[in-house]
Structure formats: structure tokens, C-alpha cells
Coordinates of C-alpha atoms and ligand atoms in Angstrom, one line a residue:
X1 CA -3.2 14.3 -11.0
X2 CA -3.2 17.4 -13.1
X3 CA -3.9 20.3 -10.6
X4 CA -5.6 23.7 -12.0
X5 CA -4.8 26.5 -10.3
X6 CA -7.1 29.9 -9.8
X7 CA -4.9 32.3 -10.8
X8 CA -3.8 30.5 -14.0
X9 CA -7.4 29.9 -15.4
X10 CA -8.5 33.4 -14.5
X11 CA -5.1 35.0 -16.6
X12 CA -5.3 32.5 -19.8
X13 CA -8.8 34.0 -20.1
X14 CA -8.2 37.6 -19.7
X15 CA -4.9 36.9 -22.2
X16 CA -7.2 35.1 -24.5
X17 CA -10.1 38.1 -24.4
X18 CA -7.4 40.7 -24.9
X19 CA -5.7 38.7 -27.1
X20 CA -9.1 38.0 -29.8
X21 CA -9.8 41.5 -29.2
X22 CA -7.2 42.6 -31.8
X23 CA -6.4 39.4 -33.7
X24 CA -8.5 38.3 -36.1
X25 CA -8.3 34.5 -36.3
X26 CA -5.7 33.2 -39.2
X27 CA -8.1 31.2 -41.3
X28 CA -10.4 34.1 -40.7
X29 CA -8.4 36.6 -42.3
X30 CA -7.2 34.3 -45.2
X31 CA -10.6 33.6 -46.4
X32 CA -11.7 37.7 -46.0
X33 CA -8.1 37.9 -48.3
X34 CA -9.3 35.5 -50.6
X35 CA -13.1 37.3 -50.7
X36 CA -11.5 40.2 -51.5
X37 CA -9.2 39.2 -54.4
X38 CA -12.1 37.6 -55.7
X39 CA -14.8 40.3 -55.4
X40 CA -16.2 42.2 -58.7
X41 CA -18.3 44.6 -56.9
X42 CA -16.8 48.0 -56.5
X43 CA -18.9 48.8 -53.4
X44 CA -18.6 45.3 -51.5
X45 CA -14.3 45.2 -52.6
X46 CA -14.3 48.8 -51.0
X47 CA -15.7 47.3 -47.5
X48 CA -13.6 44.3 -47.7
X49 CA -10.7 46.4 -48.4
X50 CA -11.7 48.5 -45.3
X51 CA -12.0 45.7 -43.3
X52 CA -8.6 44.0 -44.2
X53 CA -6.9 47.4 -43.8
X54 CA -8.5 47.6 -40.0
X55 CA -7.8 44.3 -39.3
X56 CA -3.9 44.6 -39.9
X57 CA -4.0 47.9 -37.9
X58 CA -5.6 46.5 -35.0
X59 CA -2.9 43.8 -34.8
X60 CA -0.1 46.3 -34.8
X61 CA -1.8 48.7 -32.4
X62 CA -3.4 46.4 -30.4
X63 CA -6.7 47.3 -30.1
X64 CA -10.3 46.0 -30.9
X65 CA -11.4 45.2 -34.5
X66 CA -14.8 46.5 -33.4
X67 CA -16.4 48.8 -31.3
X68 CA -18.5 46.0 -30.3
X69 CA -16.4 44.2 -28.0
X70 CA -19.1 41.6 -27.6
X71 CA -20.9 39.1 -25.2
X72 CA -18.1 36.6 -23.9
X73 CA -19.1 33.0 -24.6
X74 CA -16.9 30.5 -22.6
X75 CA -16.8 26.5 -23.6
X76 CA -15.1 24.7 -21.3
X77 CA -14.3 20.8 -21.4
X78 CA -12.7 19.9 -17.9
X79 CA -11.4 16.6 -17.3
X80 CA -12.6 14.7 -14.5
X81 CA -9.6 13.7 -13.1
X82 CA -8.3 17.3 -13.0
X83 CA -8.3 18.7 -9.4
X84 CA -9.1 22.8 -8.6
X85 CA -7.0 25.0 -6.8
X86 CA -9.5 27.5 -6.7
X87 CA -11.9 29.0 -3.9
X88 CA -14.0 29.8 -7.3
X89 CA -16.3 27.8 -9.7
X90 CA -15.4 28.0 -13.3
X91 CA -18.3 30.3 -14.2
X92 CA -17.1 33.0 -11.3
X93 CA -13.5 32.5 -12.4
X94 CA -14.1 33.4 -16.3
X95 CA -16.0 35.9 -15.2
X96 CA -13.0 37.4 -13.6
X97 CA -11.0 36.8 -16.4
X98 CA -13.7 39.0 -18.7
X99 CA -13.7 41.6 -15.8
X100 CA -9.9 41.8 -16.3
X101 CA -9.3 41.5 -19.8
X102 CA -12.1 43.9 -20.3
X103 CA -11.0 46.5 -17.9
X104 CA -7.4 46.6 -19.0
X105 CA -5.9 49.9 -19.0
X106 CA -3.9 49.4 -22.1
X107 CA -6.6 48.6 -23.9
X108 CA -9.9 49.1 -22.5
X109 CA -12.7 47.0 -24.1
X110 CA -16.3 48.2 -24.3
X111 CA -18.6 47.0 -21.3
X112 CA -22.1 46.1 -23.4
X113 CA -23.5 43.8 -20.8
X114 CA -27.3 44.6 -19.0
X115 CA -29.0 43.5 -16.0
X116 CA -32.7 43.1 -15.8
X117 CA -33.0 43.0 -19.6
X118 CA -36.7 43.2 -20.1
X119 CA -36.2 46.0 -17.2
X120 CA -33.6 48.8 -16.6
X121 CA -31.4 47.2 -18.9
X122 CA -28.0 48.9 -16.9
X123 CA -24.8 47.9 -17.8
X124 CA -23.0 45.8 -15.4
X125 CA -19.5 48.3 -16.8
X126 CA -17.0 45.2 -17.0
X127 CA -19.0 43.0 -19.2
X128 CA -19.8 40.6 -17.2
X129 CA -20.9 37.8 -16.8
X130 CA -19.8 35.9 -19.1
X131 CA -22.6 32.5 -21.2
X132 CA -20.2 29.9 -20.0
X133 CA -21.5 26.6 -20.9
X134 CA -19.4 23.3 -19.1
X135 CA -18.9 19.2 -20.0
X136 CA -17.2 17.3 -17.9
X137 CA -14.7 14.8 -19.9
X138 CA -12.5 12.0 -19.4
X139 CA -9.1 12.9 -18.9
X140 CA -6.7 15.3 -17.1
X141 CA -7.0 18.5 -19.1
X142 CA -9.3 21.6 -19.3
X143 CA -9.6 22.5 -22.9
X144 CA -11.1 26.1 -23.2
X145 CA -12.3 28.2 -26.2
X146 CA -13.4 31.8 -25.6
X147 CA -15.7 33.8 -27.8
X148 CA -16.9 37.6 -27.7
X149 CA -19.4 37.7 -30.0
X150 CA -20.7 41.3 -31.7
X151 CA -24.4 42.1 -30.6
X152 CA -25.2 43.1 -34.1
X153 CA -24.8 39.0 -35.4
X154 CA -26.2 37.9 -32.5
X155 CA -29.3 39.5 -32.9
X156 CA -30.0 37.7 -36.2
X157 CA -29.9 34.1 -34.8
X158 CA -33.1 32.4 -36.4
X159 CA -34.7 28.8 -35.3
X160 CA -37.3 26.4 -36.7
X161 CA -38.6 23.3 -35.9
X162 CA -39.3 21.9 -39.6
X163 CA -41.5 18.7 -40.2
X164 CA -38.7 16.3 -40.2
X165 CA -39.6 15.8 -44.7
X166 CA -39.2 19.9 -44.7
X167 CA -35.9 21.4 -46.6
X168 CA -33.2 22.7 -44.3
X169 CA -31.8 24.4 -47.4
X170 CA -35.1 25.8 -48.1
X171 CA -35.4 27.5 -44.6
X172 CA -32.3 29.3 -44.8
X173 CA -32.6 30.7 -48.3
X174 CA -35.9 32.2 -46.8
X175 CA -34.4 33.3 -43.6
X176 CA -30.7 34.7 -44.7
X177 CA -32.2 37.5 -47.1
X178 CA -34.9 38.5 -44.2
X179 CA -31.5 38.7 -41.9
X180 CA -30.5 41.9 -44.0
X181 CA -26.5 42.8 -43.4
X182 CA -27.1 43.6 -39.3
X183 CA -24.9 40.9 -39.0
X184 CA -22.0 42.5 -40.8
X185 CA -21.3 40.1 -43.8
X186 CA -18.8 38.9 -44.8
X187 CA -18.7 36.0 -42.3
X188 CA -19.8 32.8 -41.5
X189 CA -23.1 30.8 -40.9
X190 CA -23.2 28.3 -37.9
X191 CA -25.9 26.0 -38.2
X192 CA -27.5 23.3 -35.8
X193 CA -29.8 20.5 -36.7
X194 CA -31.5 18.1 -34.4
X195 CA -31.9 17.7 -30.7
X196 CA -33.9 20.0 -29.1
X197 CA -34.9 23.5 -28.9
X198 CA -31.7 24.5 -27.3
X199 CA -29.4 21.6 -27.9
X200 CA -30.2 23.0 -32.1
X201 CA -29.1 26.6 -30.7
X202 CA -26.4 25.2 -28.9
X203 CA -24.7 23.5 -31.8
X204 CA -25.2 26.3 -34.4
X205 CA -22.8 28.1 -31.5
X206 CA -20.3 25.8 -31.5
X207 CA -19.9 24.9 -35.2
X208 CA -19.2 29.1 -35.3
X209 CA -15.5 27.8 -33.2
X210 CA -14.5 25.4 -36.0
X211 CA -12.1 26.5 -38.4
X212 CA -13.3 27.5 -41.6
X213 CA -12.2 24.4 -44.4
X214 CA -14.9 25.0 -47.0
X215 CA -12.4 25.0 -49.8
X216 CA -10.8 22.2 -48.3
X217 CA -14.0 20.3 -48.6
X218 CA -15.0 20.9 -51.6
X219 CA -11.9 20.0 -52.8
X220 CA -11.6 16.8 -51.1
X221 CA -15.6 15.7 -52.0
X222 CA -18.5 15.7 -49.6
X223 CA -18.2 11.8 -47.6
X224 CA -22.3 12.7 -45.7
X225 CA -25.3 14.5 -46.0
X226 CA -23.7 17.1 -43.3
X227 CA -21.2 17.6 -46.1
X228 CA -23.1 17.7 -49.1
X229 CA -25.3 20.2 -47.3
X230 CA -22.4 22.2 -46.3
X231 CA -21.7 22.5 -49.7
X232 CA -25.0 23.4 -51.0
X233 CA -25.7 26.0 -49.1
X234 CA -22.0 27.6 -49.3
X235 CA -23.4 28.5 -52.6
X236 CA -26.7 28.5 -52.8
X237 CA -26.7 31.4 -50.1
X238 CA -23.4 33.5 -51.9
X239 CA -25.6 33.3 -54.8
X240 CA -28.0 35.4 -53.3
X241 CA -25.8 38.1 -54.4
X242 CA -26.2 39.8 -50.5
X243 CA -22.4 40.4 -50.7
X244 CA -19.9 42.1 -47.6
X245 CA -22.3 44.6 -45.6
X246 CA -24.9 44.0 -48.0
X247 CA -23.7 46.3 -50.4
X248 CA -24.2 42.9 -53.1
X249 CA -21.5 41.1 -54.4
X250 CA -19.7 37.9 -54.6
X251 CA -19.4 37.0 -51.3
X252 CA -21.4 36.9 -48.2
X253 CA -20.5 33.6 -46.4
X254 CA -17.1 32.6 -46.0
X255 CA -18.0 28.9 -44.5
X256 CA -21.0 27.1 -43.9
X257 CA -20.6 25.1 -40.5
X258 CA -23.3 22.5 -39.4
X259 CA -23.3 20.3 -36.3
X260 CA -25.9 18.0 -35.6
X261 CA -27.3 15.3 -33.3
X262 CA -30.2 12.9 -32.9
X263 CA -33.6 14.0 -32.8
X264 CA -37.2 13.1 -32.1
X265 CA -39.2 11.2 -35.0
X266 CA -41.5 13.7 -35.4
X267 CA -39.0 16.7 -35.1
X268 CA -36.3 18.8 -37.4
X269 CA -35.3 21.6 -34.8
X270 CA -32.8 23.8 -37.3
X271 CA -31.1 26.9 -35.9
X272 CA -28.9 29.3 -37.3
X273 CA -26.4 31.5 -35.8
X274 CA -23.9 34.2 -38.2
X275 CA -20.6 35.0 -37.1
X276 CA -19.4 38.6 -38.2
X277 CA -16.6 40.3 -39.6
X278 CA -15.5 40.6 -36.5
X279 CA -15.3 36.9 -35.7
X280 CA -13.2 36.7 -32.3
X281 CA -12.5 33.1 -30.8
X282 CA -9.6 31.2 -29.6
X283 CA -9.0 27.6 -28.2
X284 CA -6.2 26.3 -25.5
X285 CA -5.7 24.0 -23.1
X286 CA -4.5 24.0 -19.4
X287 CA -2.7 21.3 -18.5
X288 CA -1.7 22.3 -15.1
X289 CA 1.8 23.8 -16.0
X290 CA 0.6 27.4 -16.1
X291 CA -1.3 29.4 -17.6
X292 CA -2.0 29.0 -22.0
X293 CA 0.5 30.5 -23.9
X294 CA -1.0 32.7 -26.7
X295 CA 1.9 33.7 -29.2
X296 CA 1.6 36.6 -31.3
X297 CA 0.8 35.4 -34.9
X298 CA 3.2 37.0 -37.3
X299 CA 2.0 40.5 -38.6
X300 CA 3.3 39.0 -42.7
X301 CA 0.2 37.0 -41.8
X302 CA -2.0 39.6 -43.0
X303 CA -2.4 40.4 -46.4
X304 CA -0.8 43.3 -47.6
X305 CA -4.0 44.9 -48.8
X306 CA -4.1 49.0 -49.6
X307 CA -6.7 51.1 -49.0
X308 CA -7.0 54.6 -50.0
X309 CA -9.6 57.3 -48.6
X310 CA -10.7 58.5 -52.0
X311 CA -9.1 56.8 -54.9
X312 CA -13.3 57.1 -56.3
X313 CA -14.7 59.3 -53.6
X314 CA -16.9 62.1 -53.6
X315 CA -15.2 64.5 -50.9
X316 CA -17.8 66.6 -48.7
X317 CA -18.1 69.6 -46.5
X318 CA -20.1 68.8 -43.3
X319 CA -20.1 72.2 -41.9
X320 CA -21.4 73.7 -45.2
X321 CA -24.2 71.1 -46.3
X322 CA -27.5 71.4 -46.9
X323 CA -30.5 69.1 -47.7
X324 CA -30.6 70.1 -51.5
X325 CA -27.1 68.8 -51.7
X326 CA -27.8 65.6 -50.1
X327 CA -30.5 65.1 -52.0
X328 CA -28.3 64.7 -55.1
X329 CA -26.1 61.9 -54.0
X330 CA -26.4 58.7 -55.6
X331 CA -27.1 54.8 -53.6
X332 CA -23.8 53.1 -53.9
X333 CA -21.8 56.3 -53.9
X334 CA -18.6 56.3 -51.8
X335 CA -18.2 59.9 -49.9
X336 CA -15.7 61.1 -47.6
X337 CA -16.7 63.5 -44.6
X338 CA -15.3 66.4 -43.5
X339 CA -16.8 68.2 -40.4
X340 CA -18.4 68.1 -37.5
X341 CA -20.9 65.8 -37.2
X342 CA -23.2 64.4 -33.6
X343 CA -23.7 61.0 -32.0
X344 CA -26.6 59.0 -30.8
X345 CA -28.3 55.5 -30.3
X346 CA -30.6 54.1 -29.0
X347 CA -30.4 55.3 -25.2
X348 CA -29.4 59.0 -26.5
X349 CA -32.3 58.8 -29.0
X350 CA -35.4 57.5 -26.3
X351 CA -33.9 60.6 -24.3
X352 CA -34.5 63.3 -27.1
X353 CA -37.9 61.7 -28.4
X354 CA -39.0 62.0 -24.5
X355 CA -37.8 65.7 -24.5
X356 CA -39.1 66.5 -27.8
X357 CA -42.8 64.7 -26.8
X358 CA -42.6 67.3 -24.1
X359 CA -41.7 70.1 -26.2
X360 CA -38.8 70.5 -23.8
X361 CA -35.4 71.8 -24.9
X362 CA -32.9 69.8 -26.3
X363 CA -29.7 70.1 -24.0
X364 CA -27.3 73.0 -24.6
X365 CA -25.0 71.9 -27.5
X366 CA -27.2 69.3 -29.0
X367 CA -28.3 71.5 -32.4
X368 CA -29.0 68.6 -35.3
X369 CA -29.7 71.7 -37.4
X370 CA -28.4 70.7 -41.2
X371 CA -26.1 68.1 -39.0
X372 CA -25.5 64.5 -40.1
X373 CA -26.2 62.0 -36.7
X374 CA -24.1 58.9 -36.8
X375 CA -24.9 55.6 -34.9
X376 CA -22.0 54.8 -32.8
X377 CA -21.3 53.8 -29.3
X378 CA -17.2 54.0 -29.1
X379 CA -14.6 52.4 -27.2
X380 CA -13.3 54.7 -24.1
X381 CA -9.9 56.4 -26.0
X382 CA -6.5 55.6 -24.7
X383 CA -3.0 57.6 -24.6
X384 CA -3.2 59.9 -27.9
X385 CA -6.2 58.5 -29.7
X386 CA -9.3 61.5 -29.9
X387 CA -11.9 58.3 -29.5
X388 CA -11.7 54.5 -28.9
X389 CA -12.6 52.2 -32.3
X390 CA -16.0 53.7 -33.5
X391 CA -17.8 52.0 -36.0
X392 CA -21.8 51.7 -36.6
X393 CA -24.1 50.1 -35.1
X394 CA -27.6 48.8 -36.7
X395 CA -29.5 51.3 -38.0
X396 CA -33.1 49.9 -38.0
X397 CA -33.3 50.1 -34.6
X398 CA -33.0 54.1 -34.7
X399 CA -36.3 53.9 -37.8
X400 CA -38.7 54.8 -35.3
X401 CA -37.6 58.1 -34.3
X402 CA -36.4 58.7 -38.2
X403 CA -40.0 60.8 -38.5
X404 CA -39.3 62.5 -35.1
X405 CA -35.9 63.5 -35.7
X406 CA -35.8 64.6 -39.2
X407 CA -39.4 66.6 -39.0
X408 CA -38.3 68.0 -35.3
X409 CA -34.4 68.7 -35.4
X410 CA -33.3 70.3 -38.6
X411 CA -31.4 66.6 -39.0
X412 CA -30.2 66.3 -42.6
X413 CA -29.3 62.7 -42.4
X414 CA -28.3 59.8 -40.6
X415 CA -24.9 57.4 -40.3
X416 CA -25.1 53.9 -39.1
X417 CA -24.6 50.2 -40.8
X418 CA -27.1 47.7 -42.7
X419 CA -30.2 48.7 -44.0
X420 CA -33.1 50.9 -43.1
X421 CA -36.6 49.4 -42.5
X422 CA -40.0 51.0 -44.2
X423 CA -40.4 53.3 -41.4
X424 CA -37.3 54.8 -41.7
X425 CA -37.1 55.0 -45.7
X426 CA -40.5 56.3 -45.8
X427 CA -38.9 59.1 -43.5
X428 CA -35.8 59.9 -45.2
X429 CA -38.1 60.0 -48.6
X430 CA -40.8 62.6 -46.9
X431 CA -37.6 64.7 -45.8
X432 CA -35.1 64.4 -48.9
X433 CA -32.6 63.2 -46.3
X434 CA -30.6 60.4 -46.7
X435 CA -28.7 57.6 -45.2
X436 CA -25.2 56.7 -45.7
X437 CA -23.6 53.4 -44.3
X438 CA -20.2 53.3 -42.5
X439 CA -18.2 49.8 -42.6
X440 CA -18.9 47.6 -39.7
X441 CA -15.9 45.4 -38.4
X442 CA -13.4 48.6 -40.0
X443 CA -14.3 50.1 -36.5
X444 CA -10.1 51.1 -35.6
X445 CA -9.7 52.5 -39.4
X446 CA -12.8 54.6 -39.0
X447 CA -11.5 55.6 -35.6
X448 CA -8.5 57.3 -37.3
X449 CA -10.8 59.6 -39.3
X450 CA -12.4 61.5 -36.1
X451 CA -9.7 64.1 -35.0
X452 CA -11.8 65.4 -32.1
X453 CA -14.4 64.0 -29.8
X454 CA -16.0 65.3 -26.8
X455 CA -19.4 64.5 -25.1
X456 CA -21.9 67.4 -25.7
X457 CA -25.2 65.3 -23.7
X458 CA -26.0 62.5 -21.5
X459 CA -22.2 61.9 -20.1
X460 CA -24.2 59.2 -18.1
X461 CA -25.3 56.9 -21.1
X462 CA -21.2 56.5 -21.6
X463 CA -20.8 55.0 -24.7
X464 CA -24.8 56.3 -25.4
X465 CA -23.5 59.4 -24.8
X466 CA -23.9 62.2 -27.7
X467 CA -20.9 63.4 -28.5
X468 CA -19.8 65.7 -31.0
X469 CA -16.8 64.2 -33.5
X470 CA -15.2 66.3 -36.1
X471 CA -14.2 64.0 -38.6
X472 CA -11.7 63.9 -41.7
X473 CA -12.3 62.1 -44.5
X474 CA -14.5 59.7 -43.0
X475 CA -15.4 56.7 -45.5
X476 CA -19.3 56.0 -46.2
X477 CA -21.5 54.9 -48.8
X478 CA -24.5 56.3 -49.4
X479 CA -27.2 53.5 -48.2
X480 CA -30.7 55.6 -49.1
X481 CA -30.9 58.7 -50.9
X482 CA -33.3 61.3 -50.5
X483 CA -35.9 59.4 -53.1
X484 CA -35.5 56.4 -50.7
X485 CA -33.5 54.1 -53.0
X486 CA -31.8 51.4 -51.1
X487 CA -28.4 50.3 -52.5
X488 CA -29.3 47.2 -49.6
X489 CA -32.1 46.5 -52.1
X490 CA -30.5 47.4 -55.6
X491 CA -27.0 46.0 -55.1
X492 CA -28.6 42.3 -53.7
X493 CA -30.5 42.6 -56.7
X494 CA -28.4 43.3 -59.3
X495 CA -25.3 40.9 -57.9
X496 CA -28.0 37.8 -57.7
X497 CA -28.9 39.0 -61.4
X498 CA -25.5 38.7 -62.0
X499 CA -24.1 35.4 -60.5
X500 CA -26.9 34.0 -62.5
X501 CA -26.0 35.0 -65.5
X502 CA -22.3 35.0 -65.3
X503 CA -19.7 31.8 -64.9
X504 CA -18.5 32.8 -61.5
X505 CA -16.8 29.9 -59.7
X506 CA -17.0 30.3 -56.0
X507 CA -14.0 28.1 -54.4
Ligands
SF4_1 S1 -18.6 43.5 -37.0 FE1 -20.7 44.2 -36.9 S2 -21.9 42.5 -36.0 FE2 -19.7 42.2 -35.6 S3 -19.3 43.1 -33.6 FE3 -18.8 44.6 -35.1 S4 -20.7 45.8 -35.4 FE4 -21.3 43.9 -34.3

């Protein structure tokens, strides 16, 4: 009888966090390669280029891809005639494995995880606990696969219950576009159909772990309606010209995964789940010898793909701007910053809105005055590094204090990824700010553009904290410009224009 021991579960899942923490899985990064030789788009091969480029030097310097570490998801399949050496359950032991990996001095990962969420929302600082979900199997094996999975895809899941004569394919033309590029595109949709409420959501997770064969599909013919539908909506949603953060181009799904099971008669329960471009998952087994043994993929793996800060780049002083010179640049432009510039999200932003409601001061050191805020909550630095990976986060959730900020602060614009909402675009227009996006899931490359950091506010948010970052040649896009043009509404536009009218073969 195959006998599990603690200490060997708990270290194959603290390997395997650490390990998808910097290693982007290989079928992954092959299709991101292949986007990106493939991409016609200036804007959207510029991200994908970014994203390559971070991707490669996370795996040589070993540390996260993004700055969102994410929510661990654990599936486990245990064998029932495996026996436990453990004083543990399995959901306390992967918990310790996430505490560990997570909390590794080498390479600390970012804690994200809240209690009482409709509450205090206060982080649990070791991201725990982990969604493990467990099946019981024949045989005498545990076969694991661990997930952390970015807050910024998660939050764009979608479900339905259709009448069962509705169109799937329908739905989740109408959904995807309403899902903006939160989710950090390129990447992949999983997708549930049947059971239940939750066995639907459930699926769509776990078609996310399956490797991406699309190509290999289509090449091979569709042999069911899972298939076929696979199929269709591999290019029925690319055509909607959404492209790699939304910027619009070629590609904005790099696999279409479905699972589904038996339903109800009266019911269709779809649900959709995206996976980002910082997809993180691995699968092992335990067999009782030890604990899994993860080897190192080889670093001529990833593609050899050049990026430059500023082959096309507009190159701007931060320390020097004003809002008449914002106001000139164009959507779609690609700038590089110089400068000191602040930090803030959503905790650091509910604390200025409650001291600004008050007319209280703003603490000493916090002066937005012609200053550009960007949306970032960082990874804790290590040995010479000024901050940890620091790439956006969502920007719509910072519109409703766009009107507060820029009429109260002297703000001149605002950082972050995806688009804005109304609210916020009406604000940047009634300013002449703007809004620039920074590449999400290039979070290390970024990183190496912010030569100082230090904390000027709230040291107790952590990564809410404000910090100040002076930055050097930092790579953006500008998103909205001061007339409130939204290259997340012209480029979608003008690539879906253009897929329709050109011969472009997607394969
Ligand atoms: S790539 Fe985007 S969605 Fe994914 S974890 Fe990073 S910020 Fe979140």
C-alpha cells in the first residue's frame, strides 16, 4: 500500500507554487510565441513582445511573472487505497504548502488573500487558504495540480443558465466583449456546460488545467459537438478584434477549452472562466517515493524574442509635465517615463477620498500636484532589486474617485491596465487628463524600470501602500487622452473591421 507522507505533500506543493511562480507553462509560452509572430497590430505585438521578454526573465531570475501572485486553487485526486502519514487533512496540508512557498525568503510572493470579505476584508499575509477541491479515486496514487490564479481574470468569470434550445456561442460573443481586457488577454477561455450551478463553474476551472491543443485540433478535425464548438468559438471570439490587453489585434484567445457533463431537461447552465497571461498551473503525482520532482524546463525553451524600450517611443519627462502636454498625446501612442511618479489602489484611494471628504490633509509627502498616480500593488523587493515585480492592476475599479482626485489633487493622470469605465472617461475628459496603460503579465520587466521606491503613506496597507517610484523609461500606451478617446474602444474596433475584411488565417 502506497503510504503518503506529511512532509512530502506539504514540500511538492510549496516546490510547485514557487516553481509556477516564475515558469510559464511550455505550451503556454509557445502559443504567446506563435501570437506574437503572427500579430499585425503594432500596439498588441508591442505587449506581446513585453510579455515574452518578462516571461524569459522571470525564468532566469526566478521570480513571479506577475505582481499578482494569485488565489491558489488545489485539485487533488487521491487514491483510495493510498494510506496518510500525516496528523493533517489534505486542505490544512496545501495550505501549509501555500504558507511556505509564499513566504519564501528567496522569493517572496505577494499575500492577496482576505478574511471576512463582505467585511474588513484583512489579509491573512501568507495567502492562505488555499480553494482545494478533493475526489477520491481508485487506485494507489495522489495526482495533484496546483493553480494560482491572478485576481484580475478571476473577476471576469460570467455564468448563465440558457434555455437548453439557447446558443452557447451566442452567449459568449455577448459576454467576452462586456469582459473588457481586466483579464489580461492574451490567454485562454475555460468553459463549462451542463450540470449544475456550480458543477458548470467547476468545469470551466478545470478545462483552464488542460493543455492548450487548438492547433492540434483543428488540424486533426472536430470528432463532437464539444469540438466543433471548440472550434467555433476559437474564432469567432479572435475575430472580435479585442487583441492582447485589449489594445485590438489578431489575437485574444490562445485556446478555447470546454468540459461538460449531464444536465437537467429543462436546463443549459454555461459558465466561463479566462485564464491570463499569467497562466500558472502544474500537474504531478505522489506516489509514495518522495516528494514530485519538478525539473527546470530548459531556458532555449523560450523564444528568443527582443524588446527594445523605444525603438517607436515617445520619451517623457515626469518631473517637468504639465496638463497641456498631456493633453497632446495620442490613444495608441507608446511613451516611456522618466520621473518620479506616486502609487495607489484601492485601499490607498478609499483612505485619501475619506481625508479629502473631510477637508483633512493629505499625509506629508503625498503631493499629486502635476504627478502621474499608477495602479500597482508590488511584490516585497529582494537582495538588490529597488521594488518586487510591479505591474497594474484594473483600472475601473479606481473610476469613482477619478472626479475626486483629478478636481481635488492637482493629479495630471493616471497608470493602471484595461480600460476605463464612463465615470472615469467622463473625468479624464472634464480634466484634459489622461490615462495610459501599463502591460499586465510584463510585471518583472516593468519592475526593472523603477530605480527607487520607498513608501511615502499608509506603510500599513503594505502592498496598498503609496509609495513614491522614480522610474526610467517605463513602457505605457496611452489608454484615454485628454478628449477621452479610448484606444480599448478604437483599436477593438478597427482590428474586428479588419479581420473582416482581410484573409487572415488564424491556426
Ligand atoms: S496577468 Fe493580469 S489578470 Fe493575470 S495575474 Fe497578472 S494582473 Fe492579474
Amino acid at each position: 500500500m502506497t503510504t503518503i507522507q506529511q512532509e512530502d505533500f506539504i514540500t511538492s506543493v510549496a516546490d510547485a507554487l514557487q516553481y509556477i511562480s516564475f515558469y510559464h507553462p511550455p505550451d503556454f509560452l509557445k502559443s504567446l510565441n506563435d501570437a506574437y509572430e503572427r500579430e499585425q497590430s503594432p500596439v498588441a505585438r508591442d505587449a506581446l513582445a513585453q510579455i515574452l521578454v518578462n516571461s524569459r526573465l522571470c525564468a532566469t531570475g526566478h521570480r513571479p511573472l506577475c505582481q499578482d501572485t494569485g488565489i491558489v486553487v488545489a485539485f487533488i485526486k487521491a487514491g483510495m487505497a493510498v494510506r496518510w502519514d500525516s496528523p493533517l487533512g489534505i486542505v490544512d496540508m496545501v495550505n501549509e504548502g501555500v504558507r511556505r512557498a509564499y513566504r519564501n525568503s528567496d522569493n517572496p510572493l505577494r499575500a492577496s488573500i482576505v478574511t471576512d470579505p463582505a467585511g474588513r476584508r484583512k489579509n491573512t499575509g501568507d495567502n492562505t487558504p488555499a480553494v482545494v477541491h478533493v475526489e477520491l479515486v481508485p487506485g494507489d496514487k495522489v495526482e495533484i495540480i496546483v493553480a494560482a490564479k491572478g485576481g484580475g481574470s478571476e473577476n471576469k468569470a460570467q455564468f448563465v443558465i440558457l434555455n437548453p434550445n439557447e446558443s452557447i456561442v451566442d452567449w459568449v460573443l455577448e459576454v467576452v466583449p462586456t469582459m473588457g481586457a481586466g483579464w489580461c488577454p492574451p490567454g485562454i477561455l475555460g468553459i463549462g456546460i451542463g450540470g449544475t450551478a456550480e458543477k458548470a463553474m467547476l468545469l470551466a476551472k478545470e478545462a483552464l488545467m488542460e493543455p492548450i491543443d487548438i492547433h492540434e485540433l483543428r488540424t486533426r478535425g472536430a470528432q463532437s459537438r464539444i469540438e466543433e464548438l471548440r472550434l467555433e468559438l476559437f474564432d469567432k471570439v479572435n475575430a472580435l478584434g479585442i487583441g492582447a490587453q485589449g489594445l485590438g489585434g489578431l489575437t485574444t484567445v490562445l485556446d478555447v477549452k470546454i468540459r461538460d457533463y449531464p444536465t437537467h431537461a429543462t436546463s443549459l447552465p454555461v459558465a466561463l472562466i479566462p485564464n491570463c497571461a499569467a497562466t500558472r498551473h502544474i500537474h504531478f503525482t505522489l506516489d509514495g517515493s518522495g516528494p514530485a520532482h519538478l525539473p527546470a524546463p530548459k531556458l532555449d525553451d523560450w523564444p528568443r524574442v527582443t524588446w527594445q524600450a523605444g525603438a517607436n517611443a515617445r520619451r517623457v519627462n515626469l518631473d517637468t509635465l504639465t496638463r497641456a502636454d498631456v493633453s497632446a498625446w495620442q490613444p495608441g501612442e507608446i511613451l516611456l517615463l522618466t520621473g518620479k511618479l506616486l502609487t495607489g489602489r484601492d485601499a490607498a484611494h478609499k483612505r485619501i477620498a475619506d481625508l479629502l471628504r473631510t477637508n483633512s490633509p493629505l499625509p506629508a509627502g503625498v503631493d499629486f500636484t502635476n504627478r502621474f498616480i499608477y495602479y500597482v500593488g508590488p511584490v516585497e523587493a529582494v537582495r538588490d532589486e529597488a521594488v518586487g515585480p510591479a505591474g497594474p492592476t484594473t483600472a475601473s475599479r479606481m473610476d469613482k474617485y477619478a472626479e475626486l482626485m483629478l478636481s481635488s489633487t492637482g493629479l495630471i493622470g493616471m497608470i493602471g491596465k484595461a480600460e476605463r469605465g464612463p465615470e472615469g472617461i467622463a473625468a479624464i475628459k472634464r480634466h484634459r487628463s489622461v490615462y495610459l496603460t501599463a502591460t499586465g503579465g510584463a510585471a518583472y520587466l516593468i519592475s526593472k524600470a523603477i530605480r527607487n521606491a520607498r513608501v511615502v503613506a499608509f506603510p500599513e496597507l503594505g502592498m496598498e501602500a503609496i509609495y513614491e517610484f522614480e522610474v526610467e523609461d517605463m513602457p505605457v500606451t496611452v489608454a484615454v487622452d485628454a478628449d477621452g478617446n479610448s484606444i480599448h474602444a478604437l483599436g477593438p474596433a478597427l482590428w474586428r473591421n479588419k479581420i473582416g475584411n482581410i484573409p487572415v488565417k488564424i491556426e
